[in-house]
mmCIF file of C-alpha atoms in Angstrom:
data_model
loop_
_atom_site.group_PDB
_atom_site.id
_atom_site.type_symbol
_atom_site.label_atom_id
_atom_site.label_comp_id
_atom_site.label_asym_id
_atom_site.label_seq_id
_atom_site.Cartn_x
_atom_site.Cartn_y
_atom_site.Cartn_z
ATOM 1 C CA UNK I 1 35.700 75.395 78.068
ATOM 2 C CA UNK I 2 34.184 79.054 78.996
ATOM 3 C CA UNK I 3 32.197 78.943 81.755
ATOM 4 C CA UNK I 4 28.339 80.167 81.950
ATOM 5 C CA UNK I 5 25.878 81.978 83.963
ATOM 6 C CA UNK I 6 22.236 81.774 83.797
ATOM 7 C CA UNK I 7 19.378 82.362 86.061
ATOM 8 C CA UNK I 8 18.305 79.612 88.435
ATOM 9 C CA UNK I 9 14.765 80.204 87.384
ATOM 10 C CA UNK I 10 12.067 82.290 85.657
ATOM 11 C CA UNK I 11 8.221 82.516 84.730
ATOM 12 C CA UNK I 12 6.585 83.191 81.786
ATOM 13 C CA UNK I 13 3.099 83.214 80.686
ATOM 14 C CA UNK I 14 1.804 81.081 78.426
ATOM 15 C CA UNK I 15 1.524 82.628 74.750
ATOM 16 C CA UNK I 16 4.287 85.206 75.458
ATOM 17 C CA UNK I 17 7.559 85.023 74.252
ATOM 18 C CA UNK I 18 10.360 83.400 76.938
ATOM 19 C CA UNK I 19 13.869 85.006 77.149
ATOM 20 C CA UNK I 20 16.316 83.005 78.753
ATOM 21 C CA UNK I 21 19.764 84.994 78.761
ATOM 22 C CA UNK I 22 23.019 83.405 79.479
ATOM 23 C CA UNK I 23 26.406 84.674 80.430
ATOM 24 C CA UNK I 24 29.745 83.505 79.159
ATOM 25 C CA UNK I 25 32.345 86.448 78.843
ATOM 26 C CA UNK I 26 35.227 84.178 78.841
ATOM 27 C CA UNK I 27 34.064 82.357 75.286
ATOM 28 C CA UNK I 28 37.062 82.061 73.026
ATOM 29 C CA UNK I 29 36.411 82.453 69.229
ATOM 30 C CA UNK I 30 36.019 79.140 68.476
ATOM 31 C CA UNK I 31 33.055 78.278 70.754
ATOM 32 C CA UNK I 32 29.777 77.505 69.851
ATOM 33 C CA UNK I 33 26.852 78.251 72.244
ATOM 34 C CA UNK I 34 24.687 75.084 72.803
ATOM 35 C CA UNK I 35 21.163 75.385 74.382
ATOM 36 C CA UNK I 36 19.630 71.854 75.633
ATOM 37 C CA UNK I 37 16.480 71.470 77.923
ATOM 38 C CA UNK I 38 15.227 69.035 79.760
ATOM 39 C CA UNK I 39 11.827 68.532 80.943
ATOM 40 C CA UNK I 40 10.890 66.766 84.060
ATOM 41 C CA UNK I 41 11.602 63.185 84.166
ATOM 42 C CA UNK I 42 13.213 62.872 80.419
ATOM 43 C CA UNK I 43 16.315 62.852 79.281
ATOM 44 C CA UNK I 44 18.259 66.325 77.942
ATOM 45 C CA UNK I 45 16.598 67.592 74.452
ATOM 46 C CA UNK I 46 18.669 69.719 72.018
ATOM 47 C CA UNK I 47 17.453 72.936 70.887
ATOM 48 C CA UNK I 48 19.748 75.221 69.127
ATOM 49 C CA UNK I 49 23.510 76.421 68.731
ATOM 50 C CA UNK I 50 25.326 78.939 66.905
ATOM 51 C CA UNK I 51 28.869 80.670 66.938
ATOM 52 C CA UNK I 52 28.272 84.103 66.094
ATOM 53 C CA UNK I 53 25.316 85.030 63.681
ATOM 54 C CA UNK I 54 21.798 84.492 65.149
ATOM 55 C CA UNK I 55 20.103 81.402 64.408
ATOM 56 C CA UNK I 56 16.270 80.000 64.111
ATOM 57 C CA UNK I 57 14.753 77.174 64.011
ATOM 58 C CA UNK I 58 11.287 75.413 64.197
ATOM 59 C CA UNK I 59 11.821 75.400 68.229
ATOM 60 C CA UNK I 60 13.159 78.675 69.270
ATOM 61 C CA UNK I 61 15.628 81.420 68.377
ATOM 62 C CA UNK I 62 19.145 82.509 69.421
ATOM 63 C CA UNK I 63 20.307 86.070 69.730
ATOM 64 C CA UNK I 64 24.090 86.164 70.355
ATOM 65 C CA UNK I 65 25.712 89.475 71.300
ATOM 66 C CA UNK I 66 28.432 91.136 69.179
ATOM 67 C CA UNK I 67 30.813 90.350 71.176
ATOM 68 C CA UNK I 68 29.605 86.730 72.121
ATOM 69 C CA UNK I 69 29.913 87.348 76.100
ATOM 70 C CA UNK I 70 26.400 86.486 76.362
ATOM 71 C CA UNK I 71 23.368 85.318 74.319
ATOM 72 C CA UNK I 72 19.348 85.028 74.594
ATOM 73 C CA UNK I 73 17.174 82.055 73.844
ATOM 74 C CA UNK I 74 14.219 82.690 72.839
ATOM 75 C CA UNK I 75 11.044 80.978 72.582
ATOM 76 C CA UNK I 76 8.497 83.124 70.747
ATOM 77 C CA UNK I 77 5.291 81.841 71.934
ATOM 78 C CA UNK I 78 5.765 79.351 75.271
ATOM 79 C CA UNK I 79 3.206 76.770 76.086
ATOM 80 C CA UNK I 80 2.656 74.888 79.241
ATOM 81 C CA UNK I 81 5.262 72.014 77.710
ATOM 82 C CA UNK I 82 8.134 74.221 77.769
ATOM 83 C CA UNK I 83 8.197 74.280 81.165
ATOM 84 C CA UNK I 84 11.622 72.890 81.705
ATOM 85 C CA UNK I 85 15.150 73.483 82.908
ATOM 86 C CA UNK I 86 17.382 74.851 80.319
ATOM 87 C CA UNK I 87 20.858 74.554 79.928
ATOM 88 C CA UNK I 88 23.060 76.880 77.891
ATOM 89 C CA UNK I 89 27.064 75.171 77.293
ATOM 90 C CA UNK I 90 29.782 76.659 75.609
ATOM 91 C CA UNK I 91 31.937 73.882 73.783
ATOM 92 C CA UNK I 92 34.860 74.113 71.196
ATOM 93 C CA UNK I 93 34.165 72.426 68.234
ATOM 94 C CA UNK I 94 36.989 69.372 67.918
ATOM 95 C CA UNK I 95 39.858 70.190 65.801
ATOM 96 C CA UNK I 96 39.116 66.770 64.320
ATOM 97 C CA UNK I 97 34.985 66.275 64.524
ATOM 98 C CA UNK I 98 35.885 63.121 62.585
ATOM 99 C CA UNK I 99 37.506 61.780 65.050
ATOM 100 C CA UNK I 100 36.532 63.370 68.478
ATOM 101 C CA UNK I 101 33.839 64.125 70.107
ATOM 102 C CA UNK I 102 31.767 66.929 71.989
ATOM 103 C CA UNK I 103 32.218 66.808 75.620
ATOM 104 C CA UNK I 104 29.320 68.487 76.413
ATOM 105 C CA UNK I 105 29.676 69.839 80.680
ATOM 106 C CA UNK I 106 26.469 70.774 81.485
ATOM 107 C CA UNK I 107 26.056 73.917 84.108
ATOM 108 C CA UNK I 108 23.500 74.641 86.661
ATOM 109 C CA UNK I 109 20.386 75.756 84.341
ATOM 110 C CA UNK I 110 17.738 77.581 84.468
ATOM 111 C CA UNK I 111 14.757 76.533 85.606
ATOM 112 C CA UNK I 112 11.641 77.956 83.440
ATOM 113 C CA UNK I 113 7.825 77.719 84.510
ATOM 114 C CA UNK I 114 5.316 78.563 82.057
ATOM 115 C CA UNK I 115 1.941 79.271 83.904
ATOM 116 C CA UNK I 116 -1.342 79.347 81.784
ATOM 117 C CA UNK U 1 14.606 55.541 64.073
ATOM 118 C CA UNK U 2 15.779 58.760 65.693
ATOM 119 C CA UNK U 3 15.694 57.032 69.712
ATOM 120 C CA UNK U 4 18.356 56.015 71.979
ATOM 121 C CA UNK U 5 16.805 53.114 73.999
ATOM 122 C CA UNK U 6 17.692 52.557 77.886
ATOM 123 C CA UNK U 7 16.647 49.357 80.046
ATOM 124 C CA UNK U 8 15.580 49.061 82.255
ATOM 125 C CA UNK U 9 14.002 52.128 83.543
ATOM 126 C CA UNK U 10 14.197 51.889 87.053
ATOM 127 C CA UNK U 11 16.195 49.125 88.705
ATOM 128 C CA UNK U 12 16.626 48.696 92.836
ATOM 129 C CA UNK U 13 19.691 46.891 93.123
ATOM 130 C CA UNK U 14 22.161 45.777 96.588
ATOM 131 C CA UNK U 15 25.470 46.903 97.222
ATOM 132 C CA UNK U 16 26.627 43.246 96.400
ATOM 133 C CA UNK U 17 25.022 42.941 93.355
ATOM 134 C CA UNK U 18 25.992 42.682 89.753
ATOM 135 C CA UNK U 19 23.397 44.322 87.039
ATOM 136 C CA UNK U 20 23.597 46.149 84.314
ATOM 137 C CA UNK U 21 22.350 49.278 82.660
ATOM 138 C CA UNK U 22 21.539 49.138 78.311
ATOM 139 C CA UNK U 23 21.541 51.466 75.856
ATOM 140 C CA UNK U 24 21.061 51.244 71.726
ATOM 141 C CA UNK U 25 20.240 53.299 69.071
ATOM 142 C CA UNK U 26 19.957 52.846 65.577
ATOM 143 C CA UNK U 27 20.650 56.075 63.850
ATOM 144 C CA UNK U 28 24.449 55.575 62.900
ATOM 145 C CA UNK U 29 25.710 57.710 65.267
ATOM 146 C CA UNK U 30 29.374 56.401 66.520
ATOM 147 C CA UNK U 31 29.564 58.081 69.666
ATOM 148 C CA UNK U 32 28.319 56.811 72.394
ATOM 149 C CA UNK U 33 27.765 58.589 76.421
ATOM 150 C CA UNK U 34 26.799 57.740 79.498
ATOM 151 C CA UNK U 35 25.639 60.283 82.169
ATOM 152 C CA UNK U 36 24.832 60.454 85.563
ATOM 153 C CA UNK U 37 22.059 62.799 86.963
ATOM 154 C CA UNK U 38 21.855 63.152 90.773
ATOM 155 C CA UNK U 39 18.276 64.969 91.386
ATOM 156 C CA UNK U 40 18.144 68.638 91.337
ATOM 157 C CA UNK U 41 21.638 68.430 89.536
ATOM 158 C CA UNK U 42 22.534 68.630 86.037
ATOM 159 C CA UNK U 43 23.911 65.851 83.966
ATOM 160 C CA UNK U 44 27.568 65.098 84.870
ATOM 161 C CA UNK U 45 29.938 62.949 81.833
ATOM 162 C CA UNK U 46 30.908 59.839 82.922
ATOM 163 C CA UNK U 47 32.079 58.151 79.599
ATOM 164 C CA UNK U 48 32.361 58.664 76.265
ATOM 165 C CA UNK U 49 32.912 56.258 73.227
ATOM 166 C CA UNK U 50 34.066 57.129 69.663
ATOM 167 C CA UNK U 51 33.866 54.398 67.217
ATOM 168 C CA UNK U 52 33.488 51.793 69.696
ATOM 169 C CA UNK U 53 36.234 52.737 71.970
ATOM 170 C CA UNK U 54 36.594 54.293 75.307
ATOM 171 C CA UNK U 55 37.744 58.019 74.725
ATOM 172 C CA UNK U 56 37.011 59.524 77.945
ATOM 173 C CA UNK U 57 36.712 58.607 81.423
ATOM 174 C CA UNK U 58 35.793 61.046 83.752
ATOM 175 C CA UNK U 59 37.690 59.714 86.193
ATOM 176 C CA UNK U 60 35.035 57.394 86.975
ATOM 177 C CA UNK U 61 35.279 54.438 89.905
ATOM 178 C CA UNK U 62 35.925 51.182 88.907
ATOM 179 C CA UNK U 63 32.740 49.324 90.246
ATOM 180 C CA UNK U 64 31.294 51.323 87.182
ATOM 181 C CA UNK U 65 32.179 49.520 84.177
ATOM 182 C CA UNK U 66 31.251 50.356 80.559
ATOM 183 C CA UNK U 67 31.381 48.029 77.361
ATOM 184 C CA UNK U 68 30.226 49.142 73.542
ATOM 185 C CA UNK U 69 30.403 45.988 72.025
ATOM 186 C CA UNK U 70 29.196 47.218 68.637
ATOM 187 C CA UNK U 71 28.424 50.479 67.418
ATOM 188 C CA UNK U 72 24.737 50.351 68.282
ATOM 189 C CA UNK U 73 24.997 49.653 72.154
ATOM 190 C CA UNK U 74 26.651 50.755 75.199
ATOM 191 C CA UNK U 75 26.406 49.322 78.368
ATOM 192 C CA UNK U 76 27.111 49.623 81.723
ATOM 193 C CA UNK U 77 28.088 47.514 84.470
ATOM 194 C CA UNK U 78 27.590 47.760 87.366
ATOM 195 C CA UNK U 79 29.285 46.158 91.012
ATOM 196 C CA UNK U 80 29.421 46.611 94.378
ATOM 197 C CA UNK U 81 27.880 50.065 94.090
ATOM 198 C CA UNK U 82 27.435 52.657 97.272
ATOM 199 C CA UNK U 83 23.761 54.037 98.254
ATOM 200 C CA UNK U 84 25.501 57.315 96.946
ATOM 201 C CA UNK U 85 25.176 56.074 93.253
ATOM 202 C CA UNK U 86 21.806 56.039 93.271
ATOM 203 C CA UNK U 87 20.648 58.200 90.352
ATOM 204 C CA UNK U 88 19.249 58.535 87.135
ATOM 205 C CA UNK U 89 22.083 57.533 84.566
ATOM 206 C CA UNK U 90 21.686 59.129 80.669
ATOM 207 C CA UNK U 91 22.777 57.664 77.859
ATOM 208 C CA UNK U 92 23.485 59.524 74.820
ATOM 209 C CA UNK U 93 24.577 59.673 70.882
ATOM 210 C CA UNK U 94 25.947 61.263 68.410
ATOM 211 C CA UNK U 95 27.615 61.543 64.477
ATOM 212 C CA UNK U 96 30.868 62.195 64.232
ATOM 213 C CA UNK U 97 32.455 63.651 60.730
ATOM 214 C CA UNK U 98 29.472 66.047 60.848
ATOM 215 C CA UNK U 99 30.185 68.956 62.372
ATOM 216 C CA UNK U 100 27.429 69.183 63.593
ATOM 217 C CA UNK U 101 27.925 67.452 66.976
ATOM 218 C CA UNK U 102 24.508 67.669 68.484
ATOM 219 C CA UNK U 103 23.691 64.536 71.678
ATOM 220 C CA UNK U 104 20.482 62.481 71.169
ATOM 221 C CA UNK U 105 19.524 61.704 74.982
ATOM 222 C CA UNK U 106 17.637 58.359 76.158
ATOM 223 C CA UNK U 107 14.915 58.582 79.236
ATOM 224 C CA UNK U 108 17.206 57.288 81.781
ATOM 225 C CA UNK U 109 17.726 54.540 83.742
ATOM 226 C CA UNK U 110 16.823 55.509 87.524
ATOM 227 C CA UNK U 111 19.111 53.450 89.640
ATOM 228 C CA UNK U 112 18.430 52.883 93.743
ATOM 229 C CA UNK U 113 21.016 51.237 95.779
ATOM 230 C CA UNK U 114 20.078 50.194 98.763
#
């Protein structure tokens, strides 16, 4: 699976919109991007994933580059709760999703504090 | 029901001890994970079950044992363990046939071993 880079943390003030970019030039065409977060003390929370067209959803948005070496989450106005550390993973979808699963590797994350 | 259940929460346990760590869910997803989480570290796959059999070990130790005996629960065993083990172990779901092959996480189960 393609490796990724992120930030080991960032701020962002509460109302504005959080960026959270992530690096993974060696994605092969096949690989979605997965964004998970996990807030202090719970368990990992999915957010969104895509393969190459931008997606949206009732949690946040993700802006992949043309050429899918790197891609943005985005969450349009961040609260005090999304303080978290987020995780962006590149997997390849199983050939067979009937019959295998996603071995989601998590990386290091990046570590996001929203301040009022 | 769109949970995955772990028990106990926190459990203190000796290195010659037996216990075990649970995990259900109830939304008809037939894979089944277990993580571990060291702090300051992100999750790391242990084990993975797809319909009710073992389809991945991460190369895992022995005195860590894990069991689905039906497609709503995964557990873990646990023996003989090392104060190194101590951390907070995930356990996760999700459908298969989908597609779509997005993990539902549980709170944990924050292991010490003293």
């Amino acid at each position: 699976d393609a490796k990724t880079t992120q930030p080991t943390s960032m701020d962002c003030a509460e109302g504005r919109a959080a960026n959270l970019p992530c690096n993974h030039s060696t994605i092969s065409g096949n690989e979605y991007v997965y964004w998970y977060r996990q807030i202090h003390s719970q368990g990992p929370q999915y957010i969104i994933h895509g393969l190459k067209n931008n997606e949206t959803n009732e949690m946040a948005s993700l802006i992949i580059t043309e050429d899918r070496k790197s891609s943005t989450l985005i969450l349009p106005h961040a609260t005090l709760r999304d303080t978290a550390v987020y995780y962006c993973i590149v997997r390849v979808r199983p050939r067979l999703p009937i019959y295998n699963t996603d071995k989601l590797i998590f990386g290091t994350g990046t570590r996001l504090q929203v301040f009022p | 029901d769109t949970e995955v259940t772990q028990t106990p929460k926190h459990l203190v346990m000796g290195m010659t001890n037996k216990k075990s760590l649970k995990c259900e869910q109830h939304m008809g997803h037939r894979a089944m994970y277990w993580y571990k989480q060291k702090a300051k570290k992100p999750p790391e796959l242990m084990f993975v079950y797809s319909y009710e059999k073992l389809s991945i070990n991460e190369s895992v130790p022995s005195r860590f044992s894990p069991e689905c005996p039906n497609s709503s629960l995964l557990n873990l065993h646990l023996h003989a363990l090392q104060p190194e083990d101590s951390a907070l172990y995930l356990c996760a779901s999700s459908p298969l046939g989908t597609g779509k092959n997005v993990l539902t996480f549980g709170a944990g189960s924050r292991l010490t071993v003293l």
